[in-house]
Amino acid sequence: MKASELFFPTLREVPSEAEVVSHQLLLRAGFIRKTTAGVYTYLPLAYRVIKKIMNIVREEMDRAGGQEVLMPIIQPAELWKKSGRWDVYGEEMFRLQDRHNRDFALGPTHEEIITTLVNADAHSYRDLPLLIYQIQNKYRDEIRPRFGLMRGREFIMKDLYSFDLDDAGLDISYHKMYEAYNRIYERLHLQYRVVEADSGAIGGNESHEFMVLAENGEAEIVYCDTCDYAANVEKAVCTIDEQEAGDEAMLAIEKIHTPAQKTIQDIVDAFGIPSQRQVKTLMYLADGVLVAAVLRGDRELNEIKLKNALGCNQLFMADQESVMTGCGAGFGSLGPVGMKVKIYLDLEVSQMKNFACGANEDHYHYLNVNLGRDFVPEKIIDIRAAVVGDNCPLCPGHLQSVRGIEVGHIFKLGIKYSQALDAKYIDQNGQEKLMVMGCYGIGVSRTMAAAVEQNNDENGIIWPLPIAPFQVIVVPVNAKKEDQMNTARGLYEELIDNGIEAIIDDRDERAGVKFKDADLIGIPLRITVGPKALEQNQVEVKKRWEKDIELVAVENVISVVQTILGGRD
RNA sequence: CGGGGCGUAGCGCAGCUUGGUAGCGCGUCUGGUUUGGGACCAGAAAGUCGCAGGUUCGAAUCCUGUCGCCCCGACCA
């Protein structure tokens, strides 16, 4: 490709709409342009990267026994009504009507379509297992699209669905995908981590996320400094150490006047009671029902854990009014003693003795409160957010934390959708049974953004070799000098003949401009044809990820390039 | 949807408080001089100031409404 003909409109300045580095660089380097919020056009360079990612994904899916199909984006409402998700999916689904006012959705995911399809055409145990996948655009009317490609409303996703005879079969399919995903991220040359995940609204009981490590990642990952344990903080299990439980004797409960003390810190300041000796009470509305979540004073609640424990659909922090009517006291004076609504007590609090908390009466607190004697919770469960330094749930190690971008997520769905959509098969004994399903997603366009997020410097993108839009850029320092252009052209053609994807920067620009652009768009190797070296029949070979320049005789360039490309791949 | 902010030339911004000729830098086009890390000189094109109402002799500027965009929160590949 000639740079003079390539459509890659680079920008010198950072568009003001871009906040994160991947968004800024993809815009500046002429890879993407926004059409509307969360919807982007992929320009030629970007689409080359996308296609490379797709191909790696496709190869690994095929290798794992997946079969590629292409399902419709436009999906009839009736399918979604059948699964019960037409109402549940809510605002996030793009909906439209045809000329007869029939309802449709733009597919945010394809469980409905694929399950219906498999149910219609796979009837026997002999037809299973099936691993069906596709790579196509998904539509989700996100509450807030952001960070460019990171969270779009239209994005490219690979989604695979597995159909098995039973749980044992699902375990095998799940394991295949787990392995395939690992191979994919290895092959993409991304630093990543597999973590245990919450399965969220999609349902199911086992789930892993594949996280590309990046400082600005939206997700927090905790991992053990000793063993292999790693989890999304949303999921990370908090344990208590039986040894730590004090054998302190219970003291008599005492009510104190706290006219101006509302927060945990106020009590620390006024009475010198450390936050670890206090308890905080958070009020939530779970599907409209008021509940109390009780945690140690210095801890944060993990809402997802609470939501899962309650088994509710919607969980919001309660408003002042609901709290006043439900508890008879306002925020800042709440506590488990005499609490009129159900108490969900964090595991850790069950070990605390003689703690301080609100008295459910404005301007009063209790001291020396004890579980059992002074109050009885509905449940004692793990609902606190894990933090760095916590005990590992699996070994004697401690938890560390990093941030990551979720680029892949695999779920065991079980029979949730086969039940709703009636996906059954006849087994060896002539019995009807429900298929057991799994689903497995990779955000392809997000993976491209994550790759940039992880691989860049002050000059621009540094594409990992397997997904670089081109592998080599040949830069004649002065396009008007015939000897330089001739050598550059010769090398360029030789590269192409050897199956190496190359650009020749034949533009009549100053060398600085070409170098800046080459760095910005992140081509891994640059071959510079300049006057001085050319006198010795040499050119420069520069790796985008290193500072040093290597002088190479023109006749050796191809083999040097091949060695570098081969070595890093 | 709640909170914060922004819409002025392709990109980055000023002008708005105090109404009166629409400006700057970069980019683009033409000519020339240059040519190893975003050159210089000269010239040029390009904006119904997001849109719609209103106030006014006169609105980018004041008022009302509306649309769009960005950031923080809940959601997710």
Tab-separated table of C-alpha atoms in Angstrom, chain A residues 8-406:
chain	number	residue	atom	x	y	z
A	8	PHE	CA	-5.553	7.424	7.256
A	9	PRO	CA	-6.413	10.962	8.287
A	10	THR	CA	-4.066	11.606	11.201
A	11	LEU	CA	-4.624	14.495	13.583
A	12	ARG	CA	-1.950	16.557	15.277
A	13	GLU	CA	-4.140	17.453	18.174
A	14	VAL	CA	-6.151	15.279	20.478
A	15	PRO	CA	-9.879	15.614	19.803
A	16	SER	CA	-11.434	17.051	22.939
A	17	GLU	CA	-14.052	14.342	23.179
A	18	ALA	CA	-11.481	11.628	23.878
A	19	GLU	CA	-10.497	10.920	27.439
A	20	VAL	CA	-8.713	7.593	27.489
A	21	VAL	CA	-5.534	6.914	25.575
A	22	SER	CA	-6.938	4.224	23.281
A	23	HIS	CA	-9.738	6.506	22.156
A	24	GLN	CA	-7.360	9.436	21.648
A	25	LEU	CA	-4.844	7.430	19.675
A	26	LEU	CA	-7.354	5.591	17.521
A	27	LEU	CA	-8.864	8.945	16.572
A	28	ARG	CA	-5.547	10.714	16.093
A	29	ALA	CA	-4.009	7.905	14.083
A	30	GLY	CA	-6.948	7.855	11.695
A	31	PHE	CA	-8.309	4.449	12.695
A	32	ILE	CA	-11.819	5.364	13.739
A	33	ARG	CA	-14.350	8.168	13.425
A	34	LYS	CA	-17.467	8.617	15.465
A	35	THR	CA	-20.823	8.542	13.742
A	36	THR	CA	-22.896	9.105	16.867
A	37	ALA	CA	-22.453	8.371	20.560
A	38	GLY	CA	-21.075	4.868	20.926
A	39	VAL	CA	-21.162	4.164	17.196
A	40	TYR	CA	-17.991	4.253	15.122
A	41	THR	CA	-16.760	3.751	11.605
A	42	TYR	CA	-13.643	1.639	11.301
A	43	LEU	CA	-11.323	3.187	8.724
A	44	PRO	CA	-8.984	1.004	6.657
A	45	LEU	CA	-6.220	0.636	9.250
A	46	ALA	CA	-8.656	-0.242	12.011
A	47	TYR	CA	-10.520	-2.724	9.905
A	48	ARG	CA	-7.295	-4.519	9.075
A	49	VAL	CA	-6.653	-4.893	12.803
A	50	ILE	CA	-10.219	-6.025	13.417
A	51	LYS	CA	-9.947	-8.648	10.690
A	52	LYS	CA	-6.744	-9.985	12.198
A	53	ILE	CA	-8.322	-10.289	15.602
A	54	MET	CA	-11.356	-11.955	14.047
A	55	ASN	CA	-9.170	-14.452	12.250
A	56	ILE	CA	-7.303	-15.473	15.370
A	57	VAL	CA	-10.594	-15.827	17.199
A	58	ARG	CA	-12.089	-17.777	14.300
A	59	GLU	CA	-9.156	-20.158	14.068
A	60	GLU	CA	-9.305	-20.961	17.748
A	61	MET	CA	-13.062	-21.364	17.771
A	62	ASP	CA	-12.849	-23.723	14.829
A	63	ARG	CA	-10.016	-25.626	16.450
A	64	ALA	CA	-12.154	-26.075	19.563
A	65	GLY	CA	-14.942	-27.564	17.472
A	66	GLY	CA	-16.985	-24.411	16.937
A	67	GLN	CA	-19.017	-23.942	13.774
A	68	GLU	CA	-19.440	-20.469	12.400
A	69	VAL	CA	-22.841	-19.148	11.380
A	70	LEU	CA	-24.329	-15.722	10.864
A	71	MET	CA	-27.519	-14.938	12.680
A	72	PRO	CA	-29.859	-12.013	12.029
A	73	ILE	CA	-29.397	-8.669	13.701
A	74	ILE	CA	-33.089	-7.928	13.405
A	75	GLN	CA	-34.998	-10.166	15.757
A	76	PRO	CA	-38.752	-10.468	16.232
A	77	ALA	CA	-40.202	-9.475	19.590
A	78	GLU	CA	-42.086	-12.730	19.923
A	79	LEU	CA	-38.869	-14.670	20.513
A	80	TRP	CA	-37.945	-12.315	23.292
A	81	LYS	CA	-41.397	-12.462	24.771
A	82	LYS	CA	-41.132	-16.216	24.828
A	83	SER	CA	-37.885	-16.131	26.798
A	84	GLY	CA	-39.343	-13.477	29.052
A	85	ARG	CA	-36.592	-11.020	28.232
A	86	TRP	CA	-38.620	-8.578	26.132
A	87	ASP	CA	-39.577	-6.848	29.355
A	88	VAL	CA	-36.550	-7.773	31.467
A	89	TYR	CA	-33.910	-6.544	29.021
A	90	GLY	CA	-35.405	-3.115	29.303
A	91	GLU	CA	-34.041	0.122	27.967
A	92	GLU	CA	-30.808	-1.441	26.871
A	93	MET	CA	-32.429	-3.046	23.863
A	94	PHE	CA	-32.804	-1.085	20.656
A	95	ARG	CA	-36.348	-1.617	19.515
A	96	LEU	CA	-38.042	-0.838	16.237
A	97	GLN	CA	-41.242	-1.524	14.367
A	98	ASP	CA	-41.899	-2.501	10.807
A	99	ARG	CA	-44.564	-0.990	8.548
A	100	HIS	CA	-47.197	-3.212	10.147
A	101	ASN	CA	-46.245	-1.961	13.608
A	102	ARG	CA	-44.754	-5.326	14.539
A	103	ASP	CA	-42.071	-5.096	17.192
A	104	PHE	CA	-38.461	-6.005	16.600
A	105	ALA	CA	-35.190	-5.663	18.428
A	106	LEU	CA	-31.658	-5.145	17.193
A	107	GLY	CA	-29.865	-8.137	18.641
A	108	PRO	CA	-28.001	-7.356	21.861
A	109	THR	CA	-27.179	-11.081	22.144
A	110	HIS	CA	-28.410	-14.221	20.439
A	111	GLU	CA	-29.543	-16.799	22.983
A	112	GLU	CA	-33.121	-16.528	21.753
A	113	ILE	CA	-32.277	-17.032	18.087
A	114	ILE	CA	-29.768	-19.810	18.513
A	115	THR	CA	-31.770	-21.735	21.073
A	116	THR	CA	-34.847	-21.603	18.889
A	117	LEU	CA	-32.816	-22.714	15.920
A	118	VAL	CA	-31.146	-25.603	17.690
A	119	ASN	CA	-34.409	-26.682	19.237
A	120	ALA	CA	-36.080	-26.749	15.845
A	121	ASP	CA	-33.377	-28.716	14.123
A	122	ALA	CA	-31.543	-30.798	16.700
A	123	HIS	CA	-33.823	-33.425	18.194
A	124	SER	CA	-31.701	-36.340	19.233
A	125	TYR	CA	-28.898	-36.932	21.681
A	126	ARG	CA	-26.959	-37.850	18.554
A	127	ASP	CA	-27.115	-34.211	17.427
A	128	LEU	CA	-25.308	-32.943	20.500
A	129	PRO	CA	-23.007	-31.450	21.557
A	130	LEU	CA	-23.106	-28.394	19.338
A	131	LEU	CA	-20.840	-25.366	19.498
A	132	ILE	CA	-22.220	-22.601	17.292
A	133	TYR	CA	-20.693	-19.178	16.952
A	134	GLN	CA	-20.736	-15.999	14.940
A	135	ILE	CA	-18.828	-12.751	14.696
A	136	GLN	CA	-21.017	-9.747	14.044
A	137	ASN	CA	-22.296	-6.443	15.315
A	138	LYS	CA	-24.189	-6.329	18.562
A	139	TYR	CA	-26.520	-3.543	19.625
A	140	ARG	CA	-26.934	-2.390	23.179
A	141	ASP	CA	-28.381	0.968	24.022
A	142	GLU	CA	-25.959	1.473	26.887
A	143	ILE	CA	-26.954	3.967	29.519
A	144	ARG	CA	-23.671	5.648	28.937
A	145	PRO	CA	-21.474	4.703	26.031
A	146	ARG	CA	-17.940	5.848	26.738
A	147	PHE	CA	-14.234	5.665	26.110
A	148	GLY	CA	-14.576	5.285	22.362
A	149	LEU	CA	-14.557	1.640	21.393
A	150	MET	CA	-14.459	0.459	25.005
A	151	ARG	CA	-18.161	0.721	25.530
A	152	GLY	CA	-20.036	1.231	22.324
A	153	ARG	CA	-23.704	0.881	21.524
A	154	GLU	CA	-22.775	-0.938	18.344
A	155	PHE	CA	-19.783	-3.214	18.672
A	156	ILE	CA	-18.271	-6.318	17.153
A	157	MET	CA	-18.552	-9.447	19.196
A	158	LYS	CA	-17.812	-13.096	18.820
A	159	ASP	CA	-20.498	-15.095	20.572
A	160	LEU	CA	-20.490	-18.853	20.849
A	161	TYR	CA	-23.247	-20.983	22.341
A	162	SER	CA	-22.778	-24.551	23.483
A	163	PHE	CA	-25.513	-27.173	23.702
A	164	ASP	CA	-24.815	-30.318	25.638
A	165	LEU	CA	-26.633	-33.397	26.864
A	166	ASP	CA	-25.918	-32.784	30.527
A	167	ASP	CA	-23.784	-30.936	33.047
A	168	ALA	CA	-20.810	-33.182	32.404
A	169	GLY	CA	-21.001	-32.273	28.724
A	170	LEU	CA	-21.226	-28.591	29.578
A	171	ASP	CA	-18.114	-28.940	31.722
A	172	ILE	CA	-16.245	-30.251	28.696
A	173	SER	CA	-17.507	-27.501	26.375
A	174	TYR	CA	-16.741	-24.867	28.969
A	175	HIS	CA	-13.247	-26.204	29.409
A	176	LYS	CA	-12.669	-26.171	25.644
A	177	MET	CA	-13.667	-22.529	25.515
A	178	TYR	CA	-11.561	-21.695	28.534
A	179	GLU	CA	-8.541	-23.171	26.788
A	180	ALA	CA	-9.397	-21.567	23.449
A	181	TYR	CA	-9.728	-18.148	25.060
A	182	ASN	CA	-6.349	-18.512	26.677
A	183	ARG	CA	-4.813	-19.396	23.330
A	184	ILE	CA	-6.517	-16.408	21.709
A	185	TYR	CA	-5.142	-13.862	24.153
A	186	GLU	CA	-1.712	-15.479	24.017
A	187	ARG	CA	-1.763	-15.209	20.257
A	188	LEU	CA	-2.882	-11.601	20.382
A	189	HIS	CA	0.223	-10.877	22.487
A	190	LEU	CA	-1.814	-9.195	25.174
A	191	GLN	CA	-1.072	-9.288	28.856
A	192	TYR	CA	-4.185	-10.687	30.395
A	193	ARG	CA	-5.539	-12.484	33.388
A	194	VAL	CA	-8.406	-14.920	33.807
A	195	VAL	CA	-10.572	-14.166	36.795
A	196	GLU	CA	-13.578	-15.635	38.489
A	197	ALA	CA	-16.590	-13.524	37.676
A	198	ASP	CA	-20.096	-12.828	38.737
A	199	SER	CA	-22.489	-14.165	36.143
A	200	GLY	CA	-24.773	-11.156	36.547
A	201	ALA	CA	-28.067	-10.873	34.737
A	202	ILE	CA	-27.197	-13.512	32.152
A	203	GLY	CA	-27.619	-16.177	34.790
A	204	GLY	CA	-25.846	-19.443	35.337
A	205	ASN	CA	-23.474	-20.617	37.979
A	206	GLU	CA	-19.901	-20.566	36.755
A	207	SER	CA	-18.231	-17.773	34.922
A	208	HIS	CA	-14.797	-16.441	34.061
A	209	GLU	CA	-13.697	-13.136	32.659
A	210	PHE	CA	-10.636	-12.549	30.523
A	211	MET	CA	-9.104	-9.249	31.496
A	212	VAL	CA	-6.509	-7.335	29.539
A	213	LEU	CA	-4.398	-5.581	32.136
A	214	ALA	CA	-4.467	-1.807	31.817
A	215	GLU	CA	-4.185	1.031	34.283
A	216	ASN	CA	-7.375	2.660	33.093
A	217	GLY	CA	-9.365	-0.551	32.998
A	218	GLU	CA	-12.924	-0.291	34.238
A	219	ALA	CA	-12.683	-3.477	36.271
A	220	GLU	CA	-10.735	-4.136	39.413
A	221	ILE	CA	-9.138	-7.518	39.740
A	222	VAL	CA	-7.873	-8.995	42.969
A	223	TYR	CA	-5.398	-11.813	42.915
A	224	CYS	CA	-3.445	-13.787	45.450
A	225	ASP	CA	0.234	-13.037	45.891
A	226	THR	CA	0.891	-16.696	46.605
A	227	CYS	CA	-1.479	-18.948	44.679
A	228	ASP	CA	-3.428	-18.747	41.381
A	229	TYR	CA	-6.588	-17.249	42.842
A	230	ALA	CA	-7.849	-14.256	40.854
A	231	ALA	CA	-11.295	-12.723	40.741
A	232	ASN	CA	-13.213	-9.672	39.736
A	233	VAL	CA	-13.649	-7.645	42.946
A	234	GLU	CA	-17.364	-7.980	42.363
A	235	LYS	CA	-16.937	-11.685	42.897
A	236	ALA	CA	-13.943	-11.924	45.226
A	237	VAL	CA	-14.746	-13.948	48.286
A	238	CYS	CA	-13.965	-12.496	51.700
A	239	THR	CA	-13.206	-14.973	54.410
A	240	ILE	CA	-12.753	-14.634	58.122
A	241	ASP	CA	-9.934	-16.043	60.094
A	242	GLU	CA	-11.294	-18.145	62.944
A	243	GLN	CA	-8.178	-17.330	64.984
A	244	GLU	CA	-8.954	-13.647	64.919
A	245	ALA	CA	-12.223	-13.942	66.802
A	246	GLY	CA	-11.554	-12.329	70.157
A	247	ASP	CA	-12.534	-14.096	73.348
A	248	GLU	CA	-13.379	-10.755	74.855
A	249	ALA	CA	-16.192	-10.842	77.424
A	250	MET	CA	-19.455	-9.124	76.538
A	251	LEU	CA	-19.930	-5.824	78.306
A	252	ALA	CA	-23.236	-4.288	79.243
A	253	ILE	CA	-24.869	-2.399	76.359
A	254	GLU	CA	-24.864	1.338	76.865
A	255	LYS	CA	-26.816	4.103	75.114
A	256	ILE	CA	-25.020	7.382	74.539
A	257	HIS	CA	-26.165	10.785	73.413
A	258	THR	CA	-24.660	11.742	70.056
A	259	PRO	CA	-26.350	15.003	69.059
A	260	ALA	CA	-23.858	15.928	66.365
A	261	GLN	CA	-22.325	12.582	65.440
A	262	LYS	CA	-23.621	11.062	62.234
A	263	THR	CA	-20.752	9.359	60.487
A	264	ILE	CA	-18.338	6.662	61.496
A	265	GLN	CA	-15.610	9.298	61.511
A	266	ASP	CA	-17.670	11.544	63.832
A	267	ILE	CA	-17.782	8.735	66.382
A	268	VAL	CA	-14.050	8.173	66.000
A	269	ASP	CA	-13.409	11.852	66.640
A	270	ALA	CA	-15.852	12.295	69.504
A	271	PHE	CA	-15.306	9.061	71.453
A	272	GLY	CA	-12.046	7.666	70.153
A	273	ILE	CA	-13.728	4.448	69.062
A	274	PRO	CA	-11.804	3.181	66.027
A	275	SER	CA	-13.868	2.469	62.919
A	276	GLN	CA	-12.961	-1.208	63.176
A	277	ARG	CA	-14.859	-1.280	66.472
A	278	GLN	CA	-17.951	0.264	64.933
A	279	VAL	CA	-20.609	-1.096	62.662
A	280	LYS	CA	-22.290	0.695	59.757
A	281	THR	CA	-25.823	0.046	58.649
A	282	LEU	CA	-26.738	0.650	55.009
A	283	MET	CA	-30.337	0.681	53.922
A	284	TYR	CA	-31.368	-0.726	50.562
A	285	LEU	CA	-34.572	-1.202	48.657
A	286	ALA	CA	-34.566	-4.715	47.223
A	287	ASP	CA	-37.367	-4.916	44.669
A	288	GLY	CA	-39.026	-2.251	46.778
A	289	VAL	CA	-38.536	-3.952	50.150
A	290	LEU	CA	-36.407	-2.180	52.724
A	291	VAL	CA	-33.466	-4.212	54.047
A	292	ALA	CA	-30.454	-3.412	56.226
A	293	ALA	CA	-26.897	-4.388	55.325
A	294	VAL	CA	-24.537	-4.311	58.283
A	295	LEU	CA	-20.766	-4.084	57.905
A	296	ARG	CA	-17.717	-3.239	59.971
A	297	GLY	CA	-17.287	0.537	60.179
A	298	ASP	CA	-14.278	0.760	57.862
A	299	ARG	CA	-15.641	-1.571	55.171
A	300	GLU	CA	-17.438	-1.007	51.887
A	301	LEU	CA	-20.452	-2.964	50.765
A	302	ASN	CA	-20.262	-5.098	47.622
A	303	GLU	CA	-23.715	-4.495	46.192
A	304	ILE	CA	-23.471	-7.427	43.837
A	305	LYS	CA	-22.920	-9.848	46.683
A	306	LEU	CA	-25.890	-8.367	48.500
A	307	LYS	CA	-28.031	-8.533	45.399
A	308	ASN	CA	-27.102	-12.166	44.846
A	309	ALA	CA	-27.763	-13.012	48.499
A	310	LEU	CA	-31.169	-11.375	48.326
A	311	GLY	CA	-31.992	-12.877	44.975
A	312	CYS	CA	-33.657	-9.644	43.932
A	313	ASN	CA	-33.838	-8.012	40.510
A	314	GLN	CA	-33.317	-4.422	41.491
A	315	LEU	CA	-31.313	-3.042	44.350
A	316	PHE	CA	-31.110	0.647	45.137
A	317	MET	CA	-29.882	2.595	48.131
A	318	ALA	CA	-32.939	3.578	50.119
A	319	ASP	CA	-34.024	7.203	50.217
A	320	GLN	CA	-34.290	9.214	53.432
A	321	GLU	CA	-38.059	8.995	53.475
A	322	SER	CA	-38.305	5.204	53.192
A	323	VAL	CA	-35.686	4.911	55.919
A	324	MET	CA	-37.511	7.259	58.283
A	325	THR	CA	-40.791	5.416	57.889
A	326	GLY	CA	-39.175	1.969	57.958
A	327	CYS	CA	-36.758	2.479	60.830
A	328	GLY	CA	-38.014	5.451	62.795
A	329	ALA	CA	-34.629	7.145	62.520
A	330	GLY	CA	-32.604	8.875	59.848
A	331	PHE	CA	-29.242	8.134	58.246
A	332	GLY	CA	-26.468	8.427	60.775
A	333	SER	CA	-28.384	6.914	63.656
A	334	LEU	CA	-29.132	3.471	62.288
A	335	GLY	CA	-27.973	0.199	63.739
A	336	PRO	CA	-28.922	-3.470	64.033
A	337	VAL	CA	-30.312	-3.263	67.577
A	338	GLY	CA	-34.080	-2.957	67.393
A	339	MET	CA	-33.950	-2.751	63.601
A	340	LYS	CA	-37.438	-3.271	62.230
A	341	VAL	CA	-36.420	-4.660	58.848
A	342	LYS	CA	-34.447	-7.769	57.935
A	343	ILE	CA	-30.736	-7.529	58.682
A	344	TYR	CA	-28.102	-8.987	56.385
A	345	LEU	CA	-24.978	-9.149	58.483
A	346	ASP	CA	-21.547	-9.308	56.969
A	347	LEU	CA	-19.609	-12.369	57.996
A	348	GLU	CA	-16.863	-10.270	59.501
A	349	VAL	CA	-19.242	-8.560	61.923
A	350	SER	CA	-20.152	-11.933	63.383
A	351	GLN	CA	-16.686	-11.971	64.975
A	352	MET	CA	-16.916	-8.526	66.495
A	353	LYS	CA	-17.516	-7.993	70.193
A	354	ASN	CA	-18.656	-4.915	72.044
A	355	PHE	CA	-19.001	-2.683	69.010
A	356	ALA	CA	-20.608	0.713	68.595
A	357	CYS	CA	-23.493	1.498	66.285
A	358	GLY	CA	-26.498	3.738	65.782
A	359	ALA	CA	-29.466	3.230	68.115
A	360	ASN	CA	-32.276	3.628	65.555
A	361	GLU	CA	-33.199	6.779	67.404
A	362	ASP	CA	-31.986	10.128	66.162
A	363	HIS	CA	-29.025	11.482	68.134
A	364	TYR	CA	-28.271	8.245	69.975
A	365	HIS	CA	-25.772	5.436	69.585
A	366	TYR	CA	-25.153	2.221	71.453
A	367	LEU	CA	-21.842	0.988	72.844
A	368	ASN	CA	-20.896	-2.631	73.581
A	369	VAL	CA	-23.370	-4.187	71.206
A	370	ASN	CA	-23.084	-7.940	70.670
A	371	LEU	CA	-24.543	-10.305	68.116
A	372	GLY	CA	-27.093	-12.721	69.510
A	373	ARG	CA	-27.643	-10.986	72.802
A	374	ASP	CA	-28.671	-7.621	71.340
A	375	PHE	CA	-29.958	-8.492	67.877
A	376	VAL	CA	-30.508	-11.389	65.505
A	377	PRO	CA	-29.857	-10.967	61.812
A	378	GLU	CA	-31.867	-12.606	59.037
A	379	LYS	CA	-28.655	-13.937	57.548
A	380	ILE	CA	-24.921	-13.826	58.135
A	381	ILE	CA	-23.226	-13.670	54.758
A	382	ASP	CA	-20.228	-12.324	52.902
A	383	ILE	CA	-21.313	-8.930	51.544
A	384	ARG	CA	-18.244	-6.738	51.918
A	385	ALA	CA	-16.001	-5.585	49.123
A	386	ALA	CA	-12.624	-7.271	49.050
A	387	VAL	CA	-9.620	-4.995	49.530
A	388	VAL	CA	-5.887	-5.293	49.055
A	389	GLY	CA	-4.338	-7.200	51.939
A	390	ASP	CA	-7.354	-9.431	52.563
A	391	ASN	CA	-6.730	-13.096	53.164
A	392	CYS	CA	-6.796	-15.266	50.093
A	393	PRO	CA	-9.822	-17.560	50.231
A	394	LEU	CA	-7.762	-20.485	48.977
A	395	CYS	CA	-4.380	-20.279	50.647
A	396	PRO	CA	-2.519	-18.421	53.396
A	397	GLY	CA	-1.563	-15.660	50.933
A	398	HIS	CA	-2.960	-12.147	50.666
A	399	LEU	CA	-4.807	-10.286	47.949
A	400	GLN	CA	-3.284	-7.733	45.577
A	401	SER	CA	-5.144	-5.629	43.050
A	402	VAL	CA	-4.763	-4.558	39.419
A	403	ARG	CA	-7.087	-3.006	36.884
A	404	GLY	CA	-8.218	-4.640	33.707
A	405	ILE	CA	-10.458	-4.413	30.669
A	406	GLU	CA	-12.957	-7.202	30.262
